[in-house]
Coordinates of C-alpha atoms and ligand atoms in Angstrom, one line a residue:
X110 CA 131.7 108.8 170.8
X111 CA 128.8 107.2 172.6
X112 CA 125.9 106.3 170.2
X113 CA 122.7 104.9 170.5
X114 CA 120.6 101.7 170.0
X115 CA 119.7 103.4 166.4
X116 CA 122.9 104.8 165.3
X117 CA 125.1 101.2 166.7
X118 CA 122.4 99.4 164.1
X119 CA 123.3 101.7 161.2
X120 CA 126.9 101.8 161.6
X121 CA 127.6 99.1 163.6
X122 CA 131.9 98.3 163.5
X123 CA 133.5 99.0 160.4
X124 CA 133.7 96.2 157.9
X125 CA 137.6 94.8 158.3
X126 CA 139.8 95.2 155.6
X127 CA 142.4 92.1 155.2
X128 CA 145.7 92.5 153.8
X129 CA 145.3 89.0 152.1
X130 CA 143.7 88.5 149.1
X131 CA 140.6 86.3 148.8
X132 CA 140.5 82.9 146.4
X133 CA 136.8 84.2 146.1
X134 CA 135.6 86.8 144.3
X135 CA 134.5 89.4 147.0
X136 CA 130.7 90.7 146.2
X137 CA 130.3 94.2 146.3
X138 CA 126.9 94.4 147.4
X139 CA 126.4 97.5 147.8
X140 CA 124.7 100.4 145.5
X141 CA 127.1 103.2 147.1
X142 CA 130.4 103.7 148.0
X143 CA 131.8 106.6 150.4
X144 CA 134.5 108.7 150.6
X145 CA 137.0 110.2 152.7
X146 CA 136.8 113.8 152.0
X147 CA 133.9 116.1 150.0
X148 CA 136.8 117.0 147.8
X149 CA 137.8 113.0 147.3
X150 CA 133.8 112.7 146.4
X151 CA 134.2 115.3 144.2
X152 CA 137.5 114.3 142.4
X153 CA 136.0 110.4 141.9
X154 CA 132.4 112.0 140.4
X155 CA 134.6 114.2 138.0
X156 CA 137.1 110.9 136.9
X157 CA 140.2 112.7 138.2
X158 CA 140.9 109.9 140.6
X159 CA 139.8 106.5 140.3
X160 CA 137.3 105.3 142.2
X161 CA 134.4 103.9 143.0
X162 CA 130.7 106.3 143.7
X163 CA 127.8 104.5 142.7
X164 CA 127.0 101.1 141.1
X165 CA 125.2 101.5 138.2
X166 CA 128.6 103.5 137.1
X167 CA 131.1 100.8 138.6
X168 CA 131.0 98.1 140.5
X169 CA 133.8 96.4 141.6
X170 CA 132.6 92.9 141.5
X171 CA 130.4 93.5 137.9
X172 CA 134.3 95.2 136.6
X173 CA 136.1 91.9 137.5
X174 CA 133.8 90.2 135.1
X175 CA 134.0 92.4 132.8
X176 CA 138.1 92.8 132.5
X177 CA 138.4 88.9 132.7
X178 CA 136.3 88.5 129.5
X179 CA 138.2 91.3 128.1
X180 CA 141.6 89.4 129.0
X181 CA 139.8 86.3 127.6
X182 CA 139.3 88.0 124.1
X183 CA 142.5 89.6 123.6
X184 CA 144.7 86.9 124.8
X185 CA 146.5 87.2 121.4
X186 CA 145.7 90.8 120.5
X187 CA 148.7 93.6 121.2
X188 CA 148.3 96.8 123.2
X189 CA 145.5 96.9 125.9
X190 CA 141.3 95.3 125.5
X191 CA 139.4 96.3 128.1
X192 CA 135.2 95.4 128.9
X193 CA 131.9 97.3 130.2
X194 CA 129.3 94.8 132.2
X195 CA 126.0 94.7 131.4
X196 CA 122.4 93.2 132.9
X197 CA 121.8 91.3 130.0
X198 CA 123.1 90.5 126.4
X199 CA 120.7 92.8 124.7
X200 CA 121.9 95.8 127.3
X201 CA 124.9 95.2 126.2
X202 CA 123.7 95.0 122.2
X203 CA 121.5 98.2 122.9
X204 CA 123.9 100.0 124.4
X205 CA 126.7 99.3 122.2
X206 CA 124.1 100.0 118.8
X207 CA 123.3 103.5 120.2
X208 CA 126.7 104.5 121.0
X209 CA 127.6 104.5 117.7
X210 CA 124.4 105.9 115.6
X211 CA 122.6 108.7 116.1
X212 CA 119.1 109.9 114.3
X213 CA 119.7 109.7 110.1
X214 CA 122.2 107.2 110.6
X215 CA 122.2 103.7 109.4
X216 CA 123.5 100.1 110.3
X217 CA 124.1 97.1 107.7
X218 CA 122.6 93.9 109.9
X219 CA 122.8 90.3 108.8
X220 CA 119.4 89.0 107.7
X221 CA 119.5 86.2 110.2
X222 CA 120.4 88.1 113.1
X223 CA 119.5 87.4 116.4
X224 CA 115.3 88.2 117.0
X225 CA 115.9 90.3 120.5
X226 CA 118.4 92.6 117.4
X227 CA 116.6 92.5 115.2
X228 CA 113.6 93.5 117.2
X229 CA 115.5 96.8 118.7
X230 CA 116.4 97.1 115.2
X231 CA 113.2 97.4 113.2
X232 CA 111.3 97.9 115.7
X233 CA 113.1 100.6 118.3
X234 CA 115.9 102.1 116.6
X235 CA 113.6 102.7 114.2
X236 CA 111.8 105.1 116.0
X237 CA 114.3 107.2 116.9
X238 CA 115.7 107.7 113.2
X239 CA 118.0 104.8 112.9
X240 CA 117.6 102.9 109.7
X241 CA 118.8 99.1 109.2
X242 CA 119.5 97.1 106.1
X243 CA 119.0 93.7 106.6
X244 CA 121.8 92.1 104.4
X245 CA 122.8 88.7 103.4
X246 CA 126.4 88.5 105.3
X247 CA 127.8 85.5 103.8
X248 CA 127.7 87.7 100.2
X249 CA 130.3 90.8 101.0
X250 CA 128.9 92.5 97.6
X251 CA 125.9 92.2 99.0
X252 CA 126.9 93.9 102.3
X253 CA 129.3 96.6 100.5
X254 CA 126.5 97.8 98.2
X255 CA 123.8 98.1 101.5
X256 CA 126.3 100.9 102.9
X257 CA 125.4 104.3 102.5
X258 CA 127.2 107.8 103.5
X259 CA 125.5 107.7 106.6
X260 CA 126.2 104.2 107.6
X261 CA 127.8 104.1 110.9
X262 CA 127.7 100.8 111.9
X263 CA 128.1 97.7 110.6
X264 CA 126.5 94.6 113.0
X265 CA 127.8 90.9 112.6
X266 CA 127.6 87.5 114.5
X267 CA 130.1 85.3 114.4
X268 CA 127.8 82.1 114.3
X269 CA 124.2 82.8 113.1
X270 CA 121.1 80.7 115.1
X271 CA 120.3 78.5 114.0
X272 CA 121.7 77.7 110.8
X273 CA 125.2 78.1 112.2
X274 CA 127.0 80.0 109.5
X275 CA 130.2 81.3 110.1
X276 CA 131.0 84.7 109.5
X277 CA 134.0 85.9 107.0
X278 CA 135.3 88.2 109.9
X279 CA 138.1 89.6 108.4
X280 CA 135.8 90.1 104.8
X281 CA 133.3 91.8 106.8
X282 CA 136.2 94.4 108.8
X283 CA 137.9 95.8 105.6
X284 CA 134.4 96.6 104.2
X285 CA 134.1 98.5 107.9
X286 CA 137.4 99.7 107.5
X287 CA 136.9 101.1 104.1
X288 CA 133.7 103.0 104.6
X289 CA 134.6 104.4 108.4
X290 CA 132.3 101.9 110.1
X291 CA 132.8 100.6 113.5
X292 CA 132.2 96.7 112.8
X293 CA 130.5 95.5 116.1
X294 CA 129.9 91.4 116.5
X295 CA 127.8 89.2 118.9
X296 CA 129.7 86.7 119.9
X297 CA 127.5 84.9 121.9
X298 CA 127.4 81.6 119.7
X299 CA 131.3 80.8 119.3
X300 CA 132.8 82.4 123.1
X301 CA 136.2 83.8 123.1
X302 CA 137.2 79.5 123.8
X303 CA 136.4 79.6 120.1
X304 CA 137.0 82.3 117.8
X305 CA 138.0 85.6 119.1
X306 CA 136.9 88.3 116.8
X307 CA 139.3 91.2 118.1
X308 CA 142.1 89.3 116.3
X309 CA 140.2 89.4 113.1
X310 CA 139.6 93.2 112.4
X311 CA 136.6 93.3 114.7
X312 CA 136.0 96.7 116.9
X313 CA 133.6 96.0 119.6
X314 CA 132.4 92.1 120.6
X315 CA 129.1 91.5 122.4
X316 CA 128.4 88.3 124.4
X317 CA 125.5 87.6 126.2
X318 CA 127.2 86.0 129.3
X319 CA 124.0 84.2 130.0
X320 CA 124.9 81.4 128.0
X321 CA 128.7 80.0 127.6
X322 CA 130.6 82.7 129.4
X323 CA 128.3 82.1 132.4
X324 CA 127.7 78.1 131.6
X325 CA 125.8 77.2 133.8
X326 CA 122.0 78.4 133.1
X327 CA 121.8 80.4 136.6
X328 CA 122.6 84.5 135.6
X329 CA 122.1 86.9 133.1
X330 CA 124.8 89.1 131.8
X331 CA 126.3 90.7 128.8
X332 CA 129.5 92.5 128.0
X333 CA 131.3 94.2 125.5
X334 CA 134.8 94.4 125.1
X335 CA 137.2 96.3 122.6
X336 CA 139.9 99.3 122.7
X337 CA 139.6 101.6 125.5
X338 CA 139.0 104.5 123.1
X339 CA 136.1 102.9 122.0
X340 CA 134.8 101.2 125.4
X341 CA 135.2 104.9 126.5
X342 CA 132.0 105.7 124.5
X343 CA 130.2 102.7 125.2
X344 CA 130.7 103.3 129.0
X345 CA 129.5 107.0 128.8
X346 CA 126.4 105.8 127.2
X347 CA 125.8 102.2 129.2
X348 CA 125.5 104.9 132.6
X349 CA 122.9 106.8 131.2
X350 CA 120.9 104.0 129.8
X351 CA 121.2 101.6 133.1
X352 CA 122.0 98.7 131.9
X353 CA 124.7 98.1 135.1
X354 CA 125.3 93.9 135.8
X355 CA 124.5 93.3 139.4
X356 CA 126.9 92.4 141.4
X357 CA 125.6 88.7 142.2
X358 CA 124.7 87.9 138.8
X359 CA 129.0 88.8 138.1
X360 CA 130.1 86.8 141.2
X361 CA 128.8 83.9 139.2
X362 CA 129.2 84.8 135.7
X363 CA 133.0 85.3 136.6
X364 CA 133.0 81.9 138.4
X365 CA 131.8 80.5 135.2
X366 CA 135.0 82.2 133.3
X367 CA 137.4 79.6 134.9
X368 CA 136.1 76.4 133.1
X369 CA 135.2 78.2 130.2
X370 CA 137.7 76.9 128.2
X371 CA 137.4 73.2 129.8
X372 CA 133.7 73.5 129.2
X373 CA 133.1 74.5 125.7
X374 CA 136.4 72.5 124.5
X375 CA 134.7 69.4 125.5
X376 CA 131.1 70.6 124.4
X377 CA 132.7 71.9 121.1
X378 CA 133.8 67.9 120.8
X379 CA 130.7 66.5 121.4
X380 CA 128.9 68.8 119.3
X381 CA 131.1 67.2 116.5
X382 CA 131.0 63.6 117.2
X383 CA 126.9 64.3 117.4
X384 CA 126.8 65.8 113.7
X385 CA 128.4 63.2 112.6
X386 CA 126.5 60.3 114.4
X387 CA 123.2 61.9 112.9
X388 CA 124.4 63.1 109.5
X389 CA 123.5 59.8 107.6
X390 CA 120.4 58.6 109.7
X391 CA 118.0 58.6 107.3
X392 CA 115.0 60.7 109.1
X393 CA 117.5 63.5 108.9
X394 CA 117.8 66.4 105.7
X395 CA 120.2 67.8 106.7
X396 CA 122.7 68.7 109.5
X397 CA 124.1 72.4 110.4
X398 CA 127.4 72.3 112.2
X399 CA 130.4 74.0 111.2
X400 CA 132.6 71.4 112.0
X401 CA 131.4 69.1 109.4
X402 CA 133.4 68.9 105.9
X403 CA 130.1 68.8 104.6
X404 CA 129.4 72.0 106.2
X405 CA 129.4 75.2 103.7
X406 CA 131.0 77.5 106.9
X407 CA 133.7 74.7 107.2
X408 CA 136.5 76.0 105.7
X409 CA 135.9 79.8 107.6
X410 CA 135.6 77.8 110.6
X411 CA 139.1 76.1 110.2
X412 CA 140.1 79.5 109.7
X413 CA 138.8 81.5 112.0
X414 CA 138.4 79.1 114.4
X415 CA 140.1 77.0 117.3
X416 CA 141.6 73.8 116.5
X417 CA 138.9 71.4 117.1
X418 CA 136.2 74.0 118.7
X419 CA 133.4 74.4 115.6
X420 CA 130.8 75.7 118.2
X421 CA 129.1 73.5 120.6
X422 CA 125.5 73.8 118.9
X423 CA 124.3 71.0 115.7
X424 CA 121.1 72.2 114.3
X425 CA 119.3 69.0 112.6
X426 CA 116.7 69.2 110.2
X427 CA 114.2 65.8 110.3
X428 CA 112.6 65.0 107.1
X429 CA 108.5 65.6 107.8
X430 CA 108.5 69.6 107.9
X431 CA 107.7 71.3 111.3
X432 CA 105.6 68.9 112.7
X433 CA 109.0 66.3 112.2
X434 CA 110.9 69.3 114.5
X435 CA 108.4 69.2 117.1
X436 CA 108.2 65.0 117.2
X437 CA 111.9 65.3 117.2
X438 CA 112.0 67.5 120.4
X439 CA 109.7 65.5 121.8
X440 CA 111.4 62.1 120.9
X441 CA 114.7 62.7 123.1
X442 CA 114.9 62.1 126.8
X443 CA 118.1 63.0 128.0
X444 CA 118.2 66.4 125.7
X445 CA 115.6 68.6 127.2
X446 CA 112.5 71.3 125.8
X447 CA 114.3 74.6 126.8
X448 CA 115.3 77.9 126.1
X449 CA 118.6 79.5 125.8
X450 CA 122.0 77.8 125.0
X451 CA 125.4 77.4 126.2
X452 CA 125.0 75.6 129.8
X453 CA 125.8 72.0 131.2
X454 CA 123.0 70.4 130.5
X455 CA 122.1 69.5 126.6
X456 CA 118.9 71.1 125.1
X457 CA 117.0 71.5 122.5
X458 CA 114.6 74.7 120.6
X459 CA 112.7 73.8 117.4
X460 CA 113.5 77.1 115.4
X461 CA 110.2 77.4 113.5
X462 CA 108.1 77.7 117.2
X463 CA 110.3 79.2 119.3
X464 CA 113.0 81.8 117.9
X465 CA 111.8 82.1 114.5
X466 CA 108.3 82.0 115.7
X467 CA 107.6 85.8 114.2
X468 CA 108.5 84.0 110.9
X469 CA 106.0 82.4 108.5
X470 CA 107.3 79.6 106.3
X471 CA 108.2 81.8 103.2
X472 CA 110.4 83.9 105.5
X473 CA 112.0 80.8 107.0
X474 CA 112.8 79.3 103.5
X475 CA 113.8 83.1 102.7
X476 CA 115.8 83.2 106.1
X477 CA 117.6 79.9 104.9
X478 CA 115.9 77.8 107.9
X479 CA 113.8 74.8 107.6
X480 CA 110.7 74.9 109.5
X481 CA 111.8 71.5 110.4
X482 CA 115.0 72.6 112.0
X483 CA 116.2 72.0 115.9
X484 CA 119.0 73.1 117.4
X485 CA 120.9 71.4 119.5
X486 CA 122.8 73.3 122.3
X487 CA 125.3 70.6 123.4
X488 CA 126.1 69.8 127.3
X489 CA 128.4 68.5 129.3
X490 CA 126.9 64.9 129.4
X491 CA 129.0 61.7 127.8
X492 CA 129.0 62.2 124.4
X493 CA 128.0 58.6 123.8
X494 CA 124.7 59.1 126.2
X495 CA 123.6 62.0 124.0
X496 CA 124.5 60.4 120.6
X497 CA 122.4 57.4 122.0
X498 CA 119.7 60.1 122.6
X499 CA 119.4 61.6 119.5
X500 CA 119.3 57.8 117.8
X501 CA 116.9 56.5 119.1
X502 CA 114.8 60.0 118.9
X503 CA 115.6 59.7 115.2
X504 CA 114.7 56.1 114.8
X505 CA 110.6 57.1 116.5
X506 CA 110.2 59.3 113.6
Ligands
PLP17 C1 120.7 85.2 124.1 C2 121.3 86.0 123.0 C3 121.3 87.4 123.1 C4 120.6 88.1 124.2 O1 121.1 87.9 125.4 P1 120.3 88.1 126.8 O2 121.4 87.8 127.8 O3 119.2 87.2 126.8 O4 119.8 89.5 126.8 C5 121.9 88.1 122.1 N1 122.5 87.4 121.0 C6 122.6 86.1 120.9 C7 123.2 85.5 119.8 C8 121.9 85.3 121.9 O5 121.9 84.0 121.8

């Protein structure tokens, strides 16, 4: 059929299809998909055959991240794990948190939780009829007696920011089990390199994939990732809400995936051999790092934990109160002033004025966090450059 100057623009050849597989993970850029047949459109809309329509349903690229984080997490877990993408961590948390409530139901929530959480907590879920108790999750009494008849949910992290306690996983899933709950975990802090929460009675685990999975400070993501029955849900309810990943932001977050292991290994180790080069310096309180005997999460972290891989963030506490976190901040040179966590270069966020901001000192002390306290989110520099860093910092105070 002859066509026009118009019609040769829009259509132009037809994009090749190779019988090799690509090393590279294709990009799907595209928001649509088309389809042989009215009848095949029909059949892929309705889920009889699998396909692809649209991409804020499924994307090929954003999938690909999604099942390899999935096969990350349930590299030792029988019978099948599979993951729904997401456009951030906290689509991925929203999503996830309204799947399973409903107005009059309620959700148990560690005290420390994340702020963006805690925020859709108290502050949106709220308003639609959700109600949250706010519990302390290293006491299990504590977190049995906040569950009522119409708690649906129960919310954990496996590290809490920045104070860097450990959760009792499997403590936390047979109060879940008990009392019906689904038992859904951020996993952001640890990565599946670390702990991996499905093998510990865990139902649903949440990463934002802008920070380790990703690695490398450049996309923002989230997933979830659990049984298919239960992924079922969270997928019916992630395509109404919007929350799709684009497909860009996946291409890298997957590339991330390969060294994931490689990278938070070796941050994990200098994360360590930082806590305990700043431990007995004598500007310093106290030091937060589950790898540390000293540590009260230590002996959960042994547990739960890979063998040598305690987390690659050391929050230290300066004696001098907040002004002693900022001067600290401000005191390193190779450890930068910057948000987020979990990428190659080391960084640092003084709790008290940056995540914990909404808090005033009497809910930090309440909270369990010094105003004074920084967190550390280790790199990928030489662990001896940083420990130098932090040193010398120390030694200005
Ligand atoms: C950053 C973070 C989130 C939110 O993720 P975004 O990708 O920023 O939406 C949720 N939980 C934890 C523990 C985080 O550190």
């Amino acid at each position: 059929m002859s066509s026009g100057e118009n019609t040769r623009a829009v259509h132009g050849p037809a994009f090749p299809v190779f019988p090799q597989v690509p090393l590279g993970l294709p990009v799907y850029r595209s928001a649509a998909f088309s389809f042989d047949s009215a009848q095949a459109y029909a059949d892929t809309m309705n889920g009889d055959v699998p396909g692809y329509s649209y991409s804020r349903v499924d994307n090929p690229t954003s999938d690909t991240f999604a099942q390899a984080v999935a096969a990350l997490e349930g590299v030792h877990v029988d019978g099948e794990v599979v993951g729904q993408p997401f456009a951030s961590g906290m689509a991925a948390i929203s999503t996830v948190l309204m799947t399973f409530t409903h107005a009059g139901a309620h959700v148990v929530a560690p005290r420390e939780v994340y702020g963006g959480t805690w925020g859709l907590l108290a502050r949106v879920l709220a308003r639609f009829g959700v109600e949250t108790t706010f519990a302390d999750a290293r006491d299990l009494d504590a977190v049995r007696a906040a569950v009522r008849p119409e708690t649906t949910v129960l919310w954990g992290e496996v590290m809490a920011n920045p104070t860097m306690t450990v959760s009792d996983l499997p403590g936390l899933a047979a109060i879940a089990r008990e009392a019906g709950l689904v038992f859904a975990v951020d996993a952001t802090f640890a990565s599946p390199a670390v702990c991996r929460p499905l093998e510990h009675g865990v139902d649903v685990v949440v990463h934002s994939a802008t920070k380790y999975l990703g690695g490398h400070s450049d996309a923002t993501g989230g997933v979830a990732v659990g049984r298919p029955e239960l992924l079922a849900r969270v997928k019916h309810d992630r395509v109404e809400l919007g929350g799709a990943l684009a497909p860009d932001e996946a291409f890298l977050l997957h590339r991330g995936l390969a060294t994931l292991p490689l990278r938070v290994d070796r941050a994990c180790r200098s994360a360590l051999a930082v806590a305990t080069a700043v431990e007995g310096h004598p500007a310093v309180v106290k030091v937060q790092h589950p790898g540390l005997p000293s540590d009260p999460s230590h002996e959960l972290a042994v547990k739960l934990f890979d063998e040598g891989r305690y987390g690659a963030c050391v929050t230290i506490t300066p004696r001098g109160g907040r002004a002693a976190g900022l001067a600290l901040c401000d005191a390193l040179s190779l450890v930068e002033n910057a948000t987020s966590l979990g990428g190659v270069r080391s960084k640092t966020s003084h709790a008290a004025t940056s995540t914990h901001r909404q808090l005033d000192d009497a809910a930090l002390h309440a909270a369990g966090i010094d105003p004074a306290a920084v967190r550390v989110s280790v790199g990928l520099e030489d662990p001896a450059d940083l420990v130098e860093d932090l040193l010398r910092a120390l030694d200005t105070l």
